[in-house]
Coordinates of C-alpha atoms in Angstrom, one line a residue:
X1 CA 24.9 -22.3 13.4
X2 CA 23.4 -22.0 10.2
X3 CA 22.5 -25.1 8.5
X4 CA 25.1 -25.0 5.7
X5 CA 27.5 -24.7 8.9
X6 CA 25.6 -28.0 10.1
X7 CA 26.2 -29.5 6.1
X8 CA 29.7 -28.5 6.9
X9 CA 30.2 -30.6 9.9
X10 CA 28.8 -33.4 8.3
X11 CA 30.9 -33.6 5.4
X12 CA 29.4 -30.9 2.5
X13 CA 31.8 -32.7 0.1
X14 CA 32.3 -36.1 0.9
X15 CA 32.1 -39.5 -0.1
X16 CA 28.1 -39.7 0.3
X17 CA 27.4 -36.3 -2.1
X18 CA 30.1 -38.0 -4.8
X19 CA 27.6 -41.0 -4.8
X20 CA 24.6 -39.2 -4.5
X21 CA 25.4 -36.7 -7.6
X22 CA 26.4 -39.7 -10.0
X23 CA 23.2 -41.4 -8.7
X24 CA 20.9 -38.6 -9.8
X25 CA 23.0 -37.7 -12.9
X26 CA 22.1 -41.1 -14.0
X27 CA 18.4 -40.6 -15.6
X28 CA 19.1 -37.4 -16.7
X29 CA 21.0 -39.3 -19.7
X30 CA 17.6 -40.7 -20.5
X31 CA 15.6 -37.2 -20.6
X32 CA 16.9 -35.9 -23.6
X33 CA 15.6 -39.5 -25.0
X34 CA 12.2 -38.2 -24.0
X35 CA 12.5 -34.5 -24.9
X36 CA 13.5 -35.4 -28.2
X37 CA 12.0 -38.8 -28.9
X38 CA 9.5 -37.2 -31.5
X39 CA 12.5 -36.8 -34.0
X40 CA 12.4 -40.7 -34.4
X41 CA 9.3 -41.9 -33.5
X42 CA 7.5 -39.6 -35.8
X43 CA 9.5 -39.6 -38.7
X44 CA 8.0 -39.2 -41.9
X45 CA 8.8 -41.8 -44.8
X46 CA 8.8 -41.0 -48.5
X47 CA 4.9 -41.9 -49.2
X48 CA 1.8 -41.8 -52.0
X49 CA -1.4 -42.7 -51.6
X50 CA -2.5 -46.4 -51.8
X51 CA -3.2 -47.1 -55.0
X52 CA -6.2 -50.0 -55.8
X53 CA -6.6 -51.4 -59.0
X54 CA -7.1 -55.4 -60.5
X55 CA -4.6 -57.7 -62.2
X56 CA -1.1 -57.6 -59.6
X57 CA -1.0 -60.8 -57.9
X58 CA -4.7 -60.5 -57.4
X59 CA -3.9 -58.4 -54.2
X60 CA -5.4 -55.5 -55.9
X61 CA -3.4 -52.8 -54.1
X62 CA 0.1 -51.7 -56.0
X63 CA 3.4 -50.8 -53.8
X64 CA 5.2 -48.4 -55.7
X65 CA 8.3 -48.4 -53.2
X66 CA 10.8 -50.4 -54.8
X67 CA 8.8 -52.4 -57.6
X68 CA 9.6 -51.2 -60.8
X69 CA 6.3 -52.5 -62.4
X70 CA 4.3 -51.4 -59.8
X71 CA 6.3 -47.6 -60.3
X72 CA 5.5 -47.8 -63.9
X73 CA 1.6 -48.2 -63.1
X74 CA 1.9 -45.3 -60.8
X75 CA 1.8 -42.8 -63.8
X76 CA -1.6 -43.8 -64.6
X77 CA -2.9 -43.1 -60.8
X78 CA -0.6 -40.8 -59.0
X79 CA 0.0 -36.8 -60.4
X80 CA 3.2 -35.4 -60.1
X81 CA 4.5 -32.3 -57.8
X82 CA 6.6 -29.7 -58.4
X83 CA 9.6 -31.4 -57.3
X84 CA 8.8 -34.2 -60.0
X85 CA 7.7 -36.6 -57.6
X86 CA 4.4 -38.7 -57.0
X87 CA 1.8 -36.0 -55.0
X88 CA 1.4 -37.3 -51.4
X89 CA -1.9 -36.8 -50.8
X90 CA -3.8 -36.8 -54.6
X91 CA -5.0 -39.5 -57.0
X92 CA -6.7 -38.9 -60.2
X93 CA -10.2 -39.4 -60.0
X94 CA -9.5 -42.1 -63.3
X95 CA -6.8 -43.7 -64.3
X96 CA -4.9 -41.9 -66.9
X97 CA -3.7 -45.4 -68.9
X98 CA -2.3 -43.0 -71.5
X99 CA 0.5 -42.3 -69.5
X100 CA 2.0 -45.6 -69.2
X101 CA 3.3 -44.7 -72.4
X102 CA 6.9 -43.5 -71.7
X103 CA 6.9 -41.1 -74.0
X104 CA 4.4 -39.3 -72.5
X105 CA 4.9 -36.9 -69.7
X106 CA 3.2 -36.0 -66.3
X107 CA 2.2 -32.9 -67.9
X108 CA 0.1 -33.6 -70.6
X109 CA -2.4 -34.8 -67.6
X110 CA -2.4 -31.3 -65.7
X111 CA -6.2 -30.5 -66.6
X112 CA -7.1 -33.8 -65.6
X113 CA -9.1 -33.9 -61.9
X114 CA -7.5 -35.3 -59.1
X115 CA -9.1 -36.6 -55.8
X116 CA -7.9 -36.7 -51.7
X117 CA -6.5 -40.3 -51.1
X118 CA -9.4 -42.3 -49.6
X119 CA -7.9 -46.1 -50.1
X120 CA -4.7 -45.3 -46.9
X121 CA -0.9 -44.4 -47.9
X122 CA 2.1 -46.4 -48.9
X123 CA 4.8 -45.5 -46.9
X124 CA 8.8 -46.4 -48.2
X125 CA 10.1 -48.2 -44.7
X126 CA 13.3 -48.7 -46.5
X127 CA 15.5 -46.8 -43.8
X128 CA 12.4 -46.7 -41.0
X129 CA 10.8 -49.4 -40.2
X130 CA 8.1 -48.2 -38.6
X131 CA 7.0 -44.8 -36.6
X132 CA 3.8 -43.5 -35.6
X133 CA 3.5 -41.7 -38.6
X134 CA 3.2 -44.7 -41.0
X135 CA 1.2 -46.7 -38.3
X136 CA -1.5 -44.3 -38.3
X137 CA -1.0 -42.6 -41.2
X138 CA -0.7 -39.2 -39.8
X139 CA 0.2 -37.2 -43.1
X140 CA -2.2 -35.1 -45.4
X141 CA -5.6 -34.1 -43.1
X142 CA -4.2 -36.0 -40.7
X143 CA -0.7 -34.0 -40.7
X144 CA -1.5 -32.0 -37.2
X145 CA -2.0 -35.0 -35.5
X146 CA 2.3 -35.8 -35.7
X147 CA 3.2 -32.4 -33.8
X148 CA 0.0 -33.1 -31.6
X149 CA 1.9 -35.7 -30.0
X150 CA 4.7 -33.6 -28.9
X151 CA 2.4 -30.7 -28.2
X152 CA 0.5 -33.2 -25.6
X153 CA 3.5 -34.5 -24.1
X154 CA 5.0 -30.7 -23.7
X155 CA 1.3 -30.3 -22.0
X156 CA 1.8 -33.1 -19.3
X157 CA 5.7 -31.4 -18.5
X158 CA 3.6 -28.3 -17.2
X159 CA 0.9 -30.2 -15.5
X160 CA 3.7 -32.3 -13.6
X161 CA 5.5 -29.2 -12.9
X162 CA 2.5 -28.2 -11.1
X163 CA 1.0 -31.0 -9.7
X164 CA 4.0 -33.0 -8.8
X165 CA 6.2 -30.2 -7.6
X166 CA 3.2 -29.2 -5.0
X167 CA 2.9 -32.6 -3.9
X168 CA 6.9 -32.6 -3.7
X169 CA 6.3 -29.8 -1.2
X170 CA 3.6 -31.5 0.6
X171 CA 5.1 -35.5 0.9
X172 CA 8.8 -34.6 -0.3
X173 CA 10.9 -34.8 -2.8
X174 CA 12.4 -38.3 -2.2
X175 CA 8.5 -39.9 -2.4
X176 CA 7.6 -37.9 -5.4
X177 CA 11.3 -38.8 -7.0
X178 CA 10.6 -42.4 -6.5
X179 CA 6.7 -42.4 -7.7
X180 CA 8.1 -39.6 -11.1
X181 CA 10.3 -42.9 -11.9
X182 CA 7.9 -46.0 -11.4
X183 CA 5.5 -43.7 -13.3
X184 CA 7.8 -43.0 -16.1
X185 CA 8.9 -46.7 -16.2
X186 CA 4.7 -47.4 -16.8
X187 CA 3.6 -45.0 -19.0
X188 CA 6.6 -45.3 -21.1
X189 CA 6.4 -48.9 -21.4
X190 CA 2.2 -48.4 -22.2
X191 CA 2.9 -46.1 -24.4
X192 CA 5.1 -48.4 -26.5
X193 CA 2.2 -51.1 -26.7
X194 CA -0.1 -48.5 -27.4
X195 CA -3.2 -49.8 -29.7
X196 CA -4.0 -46.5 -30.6
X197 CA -2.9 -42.8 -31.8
X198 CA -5.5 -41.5 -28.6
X199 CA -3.9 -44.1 -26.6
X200 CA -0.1 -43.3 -27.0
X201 CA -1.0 -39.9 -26.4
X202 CA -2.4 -40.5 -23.4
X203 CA 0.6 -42.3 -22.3
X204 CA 3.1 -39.2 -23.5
X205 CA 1.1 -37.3 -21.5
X206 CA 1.7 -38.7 -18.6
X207 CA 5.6 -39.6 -19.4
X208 CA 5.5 -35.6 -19.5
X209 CA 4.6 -35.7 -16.3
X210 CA 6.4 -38.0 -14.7
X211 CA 9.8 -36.0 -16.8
X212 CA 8.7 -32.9 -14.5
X213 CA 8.6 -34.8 -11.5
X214 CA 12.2 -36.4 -11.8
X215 CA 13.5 -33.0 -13.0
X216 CA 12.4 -30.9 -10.4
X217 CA 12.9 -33.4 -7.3
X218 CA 16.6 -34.6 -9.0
X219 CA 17.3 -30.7 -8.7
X220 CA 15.9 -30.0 -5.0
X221 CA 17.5 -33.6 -3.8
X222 CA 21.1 -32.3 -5.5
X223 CA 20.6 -28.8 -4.5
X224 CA 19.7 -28.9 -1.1
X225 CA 22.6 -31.6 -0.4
X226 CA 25.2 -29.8 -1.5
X227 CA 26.9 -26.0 -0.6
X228 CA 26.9 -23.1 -2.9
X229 CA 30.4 -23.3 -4.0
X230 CA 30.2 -26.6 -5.8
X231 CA 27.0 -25.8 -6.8
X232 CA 28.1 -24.4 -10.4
X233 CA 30.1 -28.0 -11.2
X234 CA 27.4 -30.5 -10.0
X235 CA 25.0 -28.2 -12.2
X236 CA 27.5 -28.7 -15.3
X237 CA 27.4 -32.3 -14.2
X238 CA 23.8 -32.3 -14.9
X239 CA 23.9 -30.4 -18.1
X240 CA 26.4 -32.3 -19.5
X241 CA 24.7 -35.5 -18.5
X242 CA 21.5 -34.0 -21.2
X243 CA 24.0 -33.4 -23.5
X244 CA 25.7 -37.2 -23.3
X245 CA 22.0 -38.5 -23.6
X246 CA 21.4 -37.1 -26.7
X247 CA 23.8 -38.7 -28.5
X248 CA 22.9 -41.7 -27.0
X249 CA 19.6 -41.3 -28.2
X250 CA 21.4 -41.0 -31.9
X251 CA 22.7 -44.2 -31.2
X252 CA 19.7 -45.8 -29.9
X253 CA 17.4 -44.8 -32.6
X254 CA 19.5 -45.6 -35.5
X255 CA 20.0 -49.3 -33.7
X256 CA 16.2 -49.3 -33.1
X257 CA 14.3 -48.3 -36.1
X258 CA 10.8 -49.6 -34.6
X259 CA 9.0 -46.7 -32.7
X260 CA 7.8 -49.4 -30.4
X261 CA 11.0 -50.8 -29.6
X262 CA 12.6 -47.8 -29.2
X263 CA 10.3 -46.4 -26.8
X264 CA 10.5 -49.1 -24.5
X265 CA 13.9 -48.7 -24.9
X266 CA 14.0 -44.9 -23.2
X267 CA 11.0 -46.2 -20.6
X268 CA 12.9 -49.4 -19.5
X269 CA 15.9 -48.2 -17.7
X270 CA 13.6 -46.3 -15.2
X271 CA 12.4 -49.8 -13.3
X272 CA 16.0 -49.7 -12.7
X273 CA 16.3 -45.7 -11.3
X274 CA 13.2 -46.8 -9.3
X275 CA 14.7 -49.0 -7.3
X276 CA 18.2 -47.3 -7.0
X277 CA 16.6 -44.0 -5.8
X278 CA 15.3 -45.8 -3.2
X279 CA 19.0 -45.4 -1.4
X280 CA 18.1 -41.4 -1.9
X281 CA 17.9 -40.1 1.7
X282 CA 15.0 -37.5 1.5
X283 CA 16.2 -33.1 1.7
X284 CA 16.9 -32.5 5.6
X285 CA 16.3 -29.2 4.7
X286 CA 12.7 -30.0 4.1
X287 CA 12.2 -32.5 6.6
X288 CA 13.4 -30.2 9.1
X289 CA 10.9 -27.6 7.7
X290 CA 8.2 -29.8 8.2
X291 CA 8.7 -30.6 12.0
X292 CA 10.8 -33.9 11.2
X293 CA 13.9 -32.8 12.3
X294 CA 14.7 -36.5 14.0
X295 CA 14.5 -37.8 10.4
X296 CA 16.5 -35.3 9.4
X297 CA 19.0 -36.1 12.3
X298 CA 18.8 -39.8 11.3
X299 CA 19.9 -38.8 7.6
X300 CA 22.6 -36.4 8.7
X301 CA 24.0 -39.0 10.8
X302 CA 24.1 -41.3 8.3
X303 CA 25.8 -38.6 5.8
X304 CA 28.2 -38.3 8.0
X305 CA 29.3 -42.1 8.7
X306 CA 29.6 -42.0 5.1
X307 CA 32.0 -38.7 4.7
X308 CA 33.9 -40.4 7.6
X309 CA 32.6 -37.6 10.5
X310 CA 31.0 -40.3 12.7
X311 CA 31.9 -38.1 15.7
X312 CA 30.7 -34.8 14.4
X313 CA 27.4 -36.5 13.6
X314 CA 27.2 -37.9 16.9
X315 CA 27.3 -34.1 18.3
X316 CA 24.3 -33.0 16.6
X317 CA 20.7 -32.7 18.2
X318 CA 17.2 -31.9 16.7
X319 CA 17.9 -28.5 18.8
X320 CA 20.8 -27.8 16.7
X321 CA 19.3 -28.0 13.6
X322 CA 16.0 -26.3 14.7
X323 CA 17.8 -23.6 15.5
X324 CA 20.0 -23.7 12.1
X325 CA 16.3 -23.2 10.5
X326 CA 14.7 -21.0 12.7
X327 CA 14.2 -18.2 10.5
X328 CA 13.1 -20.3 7.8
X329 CA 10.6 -22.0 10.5
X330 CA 9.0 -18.8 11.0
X331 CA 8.5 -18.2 7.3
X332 CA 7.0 -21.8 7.4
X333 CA 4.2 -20.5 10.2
X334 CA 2.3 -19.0 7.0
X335 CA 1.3 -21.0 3.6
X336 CA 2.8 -19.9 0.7
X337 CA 1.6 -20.4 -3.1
X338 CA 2.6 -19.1 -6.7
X339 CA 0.7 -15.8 -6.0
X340 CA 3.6 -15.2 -3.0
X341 CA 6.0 -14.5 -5.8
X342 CA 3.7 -11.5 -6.5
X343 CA 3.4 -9.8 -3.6
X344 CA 6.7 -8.0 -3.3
X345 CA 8.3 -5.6 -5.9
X346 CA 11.4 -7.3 -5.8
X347 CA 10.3 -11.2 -6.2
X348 CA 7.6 -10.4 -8.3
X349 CA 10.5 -8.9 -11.1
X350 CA 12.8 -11.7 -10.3
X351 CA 9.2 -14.1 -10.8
X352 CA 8.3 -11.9 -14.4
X353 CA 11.9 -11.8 -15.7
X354 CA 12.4 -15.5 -14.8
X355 CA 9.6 -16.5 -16.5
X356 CA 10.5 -14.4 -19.5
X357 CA 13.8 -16.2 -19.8
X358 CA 12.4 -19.3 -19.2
X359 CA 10.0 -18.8 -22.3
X360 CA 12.2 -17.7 -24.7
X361 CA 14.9 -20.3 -24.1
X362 CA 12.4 -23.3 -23.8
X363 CA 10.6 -21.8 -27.3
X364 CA 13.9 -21.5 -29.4
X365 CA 15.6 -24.8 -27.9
X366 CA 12.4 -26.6 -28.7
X367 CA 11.4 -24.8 -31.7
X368 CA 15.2 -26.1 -33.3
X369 CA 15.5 -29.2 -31.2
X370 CA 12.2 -31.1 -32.1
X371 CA 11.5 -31.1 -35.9
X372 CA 15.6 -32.4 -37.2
X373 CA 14.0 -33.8 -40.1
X374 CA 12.7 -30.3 -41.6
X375 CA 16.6 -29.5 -42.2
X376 CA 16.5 -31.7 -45.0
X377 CA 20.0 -33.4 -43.3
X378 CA 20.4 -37.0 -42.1
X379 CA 18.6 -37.2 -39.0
X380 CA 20.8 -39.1 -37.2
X381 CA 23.5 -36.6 -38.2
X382 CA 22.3 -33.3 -37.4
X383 CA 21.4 -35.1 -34.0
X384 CA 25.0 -36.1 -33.1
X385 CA 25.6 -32.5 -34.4
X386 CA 23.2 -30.8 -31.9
X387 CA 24.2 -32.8 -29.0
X388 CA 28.1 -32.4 -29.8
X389 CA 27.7 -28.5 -30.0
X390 CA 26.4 -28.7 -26.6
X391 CA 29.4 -29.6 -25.2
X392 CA 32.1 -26.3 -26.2
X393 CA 29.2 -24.6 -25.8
X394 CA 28.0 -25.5 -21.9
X395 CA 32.2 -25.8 -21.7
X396 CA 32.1 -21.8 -22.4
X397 CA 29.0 -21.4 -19.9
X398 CA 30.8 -23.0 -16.9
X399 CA 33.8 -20.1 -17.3
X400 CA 31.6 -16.8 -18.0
X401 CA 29.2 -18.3 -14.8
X402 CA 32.5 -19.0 -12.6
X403 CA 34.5 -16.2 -13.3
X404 CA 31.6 -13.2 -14.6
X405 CA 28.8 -14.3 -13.2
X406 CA 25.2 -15.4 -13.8
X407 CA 23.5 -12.8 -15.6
X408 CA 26.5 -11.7 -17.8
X409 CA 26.2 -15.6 -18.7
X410 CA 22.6 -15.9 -18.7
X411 CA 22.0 -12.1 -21.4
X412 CA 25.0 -12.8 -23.4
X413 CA 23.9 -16.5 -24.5
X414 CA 20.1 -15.4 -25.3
X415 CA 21.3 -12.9 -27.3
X416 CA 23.7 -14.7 -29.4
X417 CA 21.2 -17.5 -29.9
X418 CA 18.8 -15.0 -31.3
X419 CA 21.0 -12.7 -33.3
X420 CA 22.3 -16.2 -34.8
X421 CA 18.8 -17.6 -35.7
X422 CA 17.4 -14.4 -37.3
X423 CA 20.3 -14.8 -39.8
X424 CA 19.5 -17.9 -40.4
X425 CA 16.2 -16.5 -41.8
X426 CA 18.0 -14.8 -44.2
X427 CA 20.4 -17.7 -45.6
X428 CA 19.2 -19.5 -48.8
X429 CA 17.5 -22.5 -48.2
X430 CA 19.6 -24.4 -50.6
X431 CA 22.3 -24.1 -48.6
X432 CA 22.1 -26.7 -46.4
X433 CA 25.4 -26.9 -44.8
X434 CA 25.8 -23.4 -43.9
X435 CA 22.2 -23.2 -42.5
X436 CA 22.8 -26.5 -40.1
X437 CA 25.7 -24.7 -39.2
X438 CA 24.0 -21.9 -38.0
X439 CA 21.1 -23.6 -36.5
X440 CA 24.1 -25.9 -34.5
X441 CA 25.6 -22.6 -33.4
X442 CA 22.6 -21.3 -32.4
X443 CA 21.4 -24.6 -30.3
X444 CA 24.5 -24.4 -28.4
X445 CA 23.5 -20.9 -27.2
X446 CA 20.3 -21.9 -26.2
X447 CA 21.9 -25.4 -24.1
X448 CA 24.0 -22.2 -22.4
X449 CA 21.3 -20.2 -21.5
X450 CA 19.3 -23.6 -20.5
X451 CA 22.3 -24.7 -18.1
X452 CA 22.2 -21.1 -17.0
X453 CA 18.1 -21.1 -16.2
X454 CA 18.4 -24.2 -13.7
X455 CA 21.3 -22.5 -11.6
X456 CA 20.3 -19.3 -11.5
X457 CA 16.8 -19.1 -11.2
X458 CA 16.9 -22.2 -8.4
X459 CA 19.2 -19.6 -6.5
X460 CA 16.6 -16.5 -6.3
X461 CA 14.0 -18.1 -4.5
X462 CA 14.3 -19.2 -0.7
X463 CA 13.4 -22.9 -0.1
X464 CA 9.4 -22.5 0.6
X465 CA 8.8 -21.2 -2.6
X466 CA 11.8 -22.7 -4.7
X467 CA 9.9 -24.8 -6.6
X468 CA 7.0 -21.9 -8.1
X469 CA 9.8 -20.6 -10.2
X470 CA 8.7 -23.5 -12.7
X471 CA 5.4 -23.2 -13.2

């Protein structure tokens, strides 16, 4: 008896894996509200440099945003861009008073020297009331520091993948699932009452980590619970649970317009998944593989009360399912690593073609996914937009993977998505709609190929080295 024949007598689709699948499925809504949280928290506002000057409500400082006395004084401080408005990041080194004259223009001052902002920014919090961006003014100089963030929270998702999916081998995926979501729930919630820009990195960093952690144990729990041939439907579960969540995060952020408030917004719900995960009973796949099988017979027992098999549970022994693992015991006898997926010819071009897919689908997803407000389209728009695509598009995915298989699905959508983007290259920039269009079309290829990476790649590995295929 193998131990999908054991899974079988159980109950393999029952009562308990309905619950357990909408159980998991739950915080995956909230991932994409991580993933993609940078749209909103780092948005950047219409801004000019501070300007400082005597004689306006003895503040000295003039807003420009909105004051049309104070936008009037501007011409004698702020030079103008190409685009005719105020320069971001320049002042003059004088006033040009001149200028106040209406009928003189912007450019009878071009030969006159200009200076880097030294006084701060103004920022127009007209539609955003405030993101990190405007908190510490991370434009000009300072512009890296915005994408840093991101880049630093990308950083912690491939430390947790390491770290956290080895210790998800070593103390199991139920612990590490329950310590990814109390983690998550903390460093979220820090990183909303962060004091500084170091700080809330610090604090994405480890929400990065803690995303890694709940990914890869949700998908070992789900996996290893479940038999092959419902494994393509509780995967488009999954997907299309990412896909719901981002346009939930469209909602949320246009609601919430306070980077603060919005991040504790995505971190809260996890104190919540923390204490429901709890219910989780931990892989007996991997209990059994690490000499616990009477846990394992505990859980199975209890699997099957649920799916309503209470005698067919009854009939099983730690012998049984010993024996159902026996070959993968043997395997066990020796310690395996990332450098195992190396030391064939046939894993180790299953390991360098799945991490070639892996790249190029996480680098175009991302690379359209993160920066929304560089399409020059509303921003809460083009979100609804790319999550809506996703779901035709994963809709499509499901059929080719059911009824052609995985790496017809997996080829076709990567090449689509890139054929699509390098025209997108070549359409005029000033025309917005058809570009978005592209760009949306292109995004839904990529959520294909994503859905396609999880199911596929999860199924070339054997269980002692299933989760290396991450890293």
């Amino acid at each position: 008896m193998s131990f999908a024949d054991v899974l079988e007598t159980v109950g393999s689709v029952g009562k308990f894996q309905v619950i357990h699948i909408l159980l998991l499925a739950i915080p995956v809504l909230f991932m994409a509200s991580h993933n993609l949280l940078q749209n909103f928290v780092a948005i950047v506002p219409d801004h000019h440099c501070l300007v400082q000057f005597t004689g306006l409500n003895g503040s000295g400082q003039a807003n420009a945003m909105g004051d049309l006395q104070t936008e009037g004084l501007l011409r004698a401080f702020i030079p103008q861009d190409p685009d005719g408005q105020p320069e971001k990041c320049l002042v003059y080194s004088s006033p040009q008073w001149h200028l106040l004259n209406h009928t003189e223009s912007w450019e009878n001052a071009t030969e006159t020297s200009t200076r880097l902002c030294t006084e701060g920014w103004t920022y127009n919090l007209s539609k955003f009331k405030a993101t990190i961006v405007s908190e510490w003014d991370l434009v000009c100089s300072r512009k890296p520091l915005r994408q840093m963030a991101q880049s630093v929270y990308m950083g912690g998702v491939l430390t947790g993948s390491i770290v956290l999916g080895w210790l998800s081998d070593r103390f199991g995926r139920r612990t590490l699932l329950l310590w990814s979501h109390f983690q998550m729930a903390v460093s979220g919630t820090c990183a909303a009452f962060s004091s500084s820009y170091p700080l809330f990195c610090f604090w994405r960093f480890l929400c990065g980590m803690a995303l890694s952690g709940i990914i890869l144990n949700i998908f070992c729990l789900s996996l290893e619970w479940i038999p092959t041939k419902v494994r393509t439907a509780v995967s488009t579960y999954f997907n299309y649970s990412y896909t719901f969540g981002q346009l939930i995060l469209a909602g949320m952020a246009f609601t919430i317009q306070d980077w603060r408030w919005l991040q504790f917004t995505v971190a809260a719900p996890f104190c919540i998944f923390f204490l429901s995960a709890w219910w989780f009973p931990e892989s007996a796949r991997w209990l059994i593989l690490n000499n616990k099988a009477h846990v394992a017979l505990k859980h199975l027992k209890r699997v099957a009360k649920l799916n309503n098999k209470d005698e067919e549970g009854e009939k099983l022994t730690t012998a049984i399912l010993k024996s159902s693992m026996e070959k993968e015991l043997l395997n066990m006898k020796g310690k395996y690593s990332v450098l195992d997926l190396f030391k064939t010819p046939v894993m180790c071009k299953t390991a360098y073609c799945t991490m070639l897919v892996w790249f190029s689908t996480s680098f175009a997803y991302y690379g359209l996914a993160i920066d929304l407000q560089g399409f020059g389209v509303d921003i809460y728009l083009i979100q609804v937009i790319f999550g809506a695509v996703d779901i035709p598009a994963k809709l499509l995915g499901v059929v080719t993977l059911t009824y052609i298989g995985r790496r017809f699905t997996q080829g076709t959508s990567l090449i689509l998505a890139g054929s699509i983007i390098i025209i997108n290259i070549l359409i005029p920039k000033d025309t917005l709609a058809l570009r978005t269009s592209f760009a949306a079309i292109g995004k839904g290829c990529l959520a294909t190929a994503f859905s396609c990476c999880y199911l596929h790649a999860g199924e070339l590995y054997p269980t002692v080295v299933r989760r290396e295929w991450v890293l």
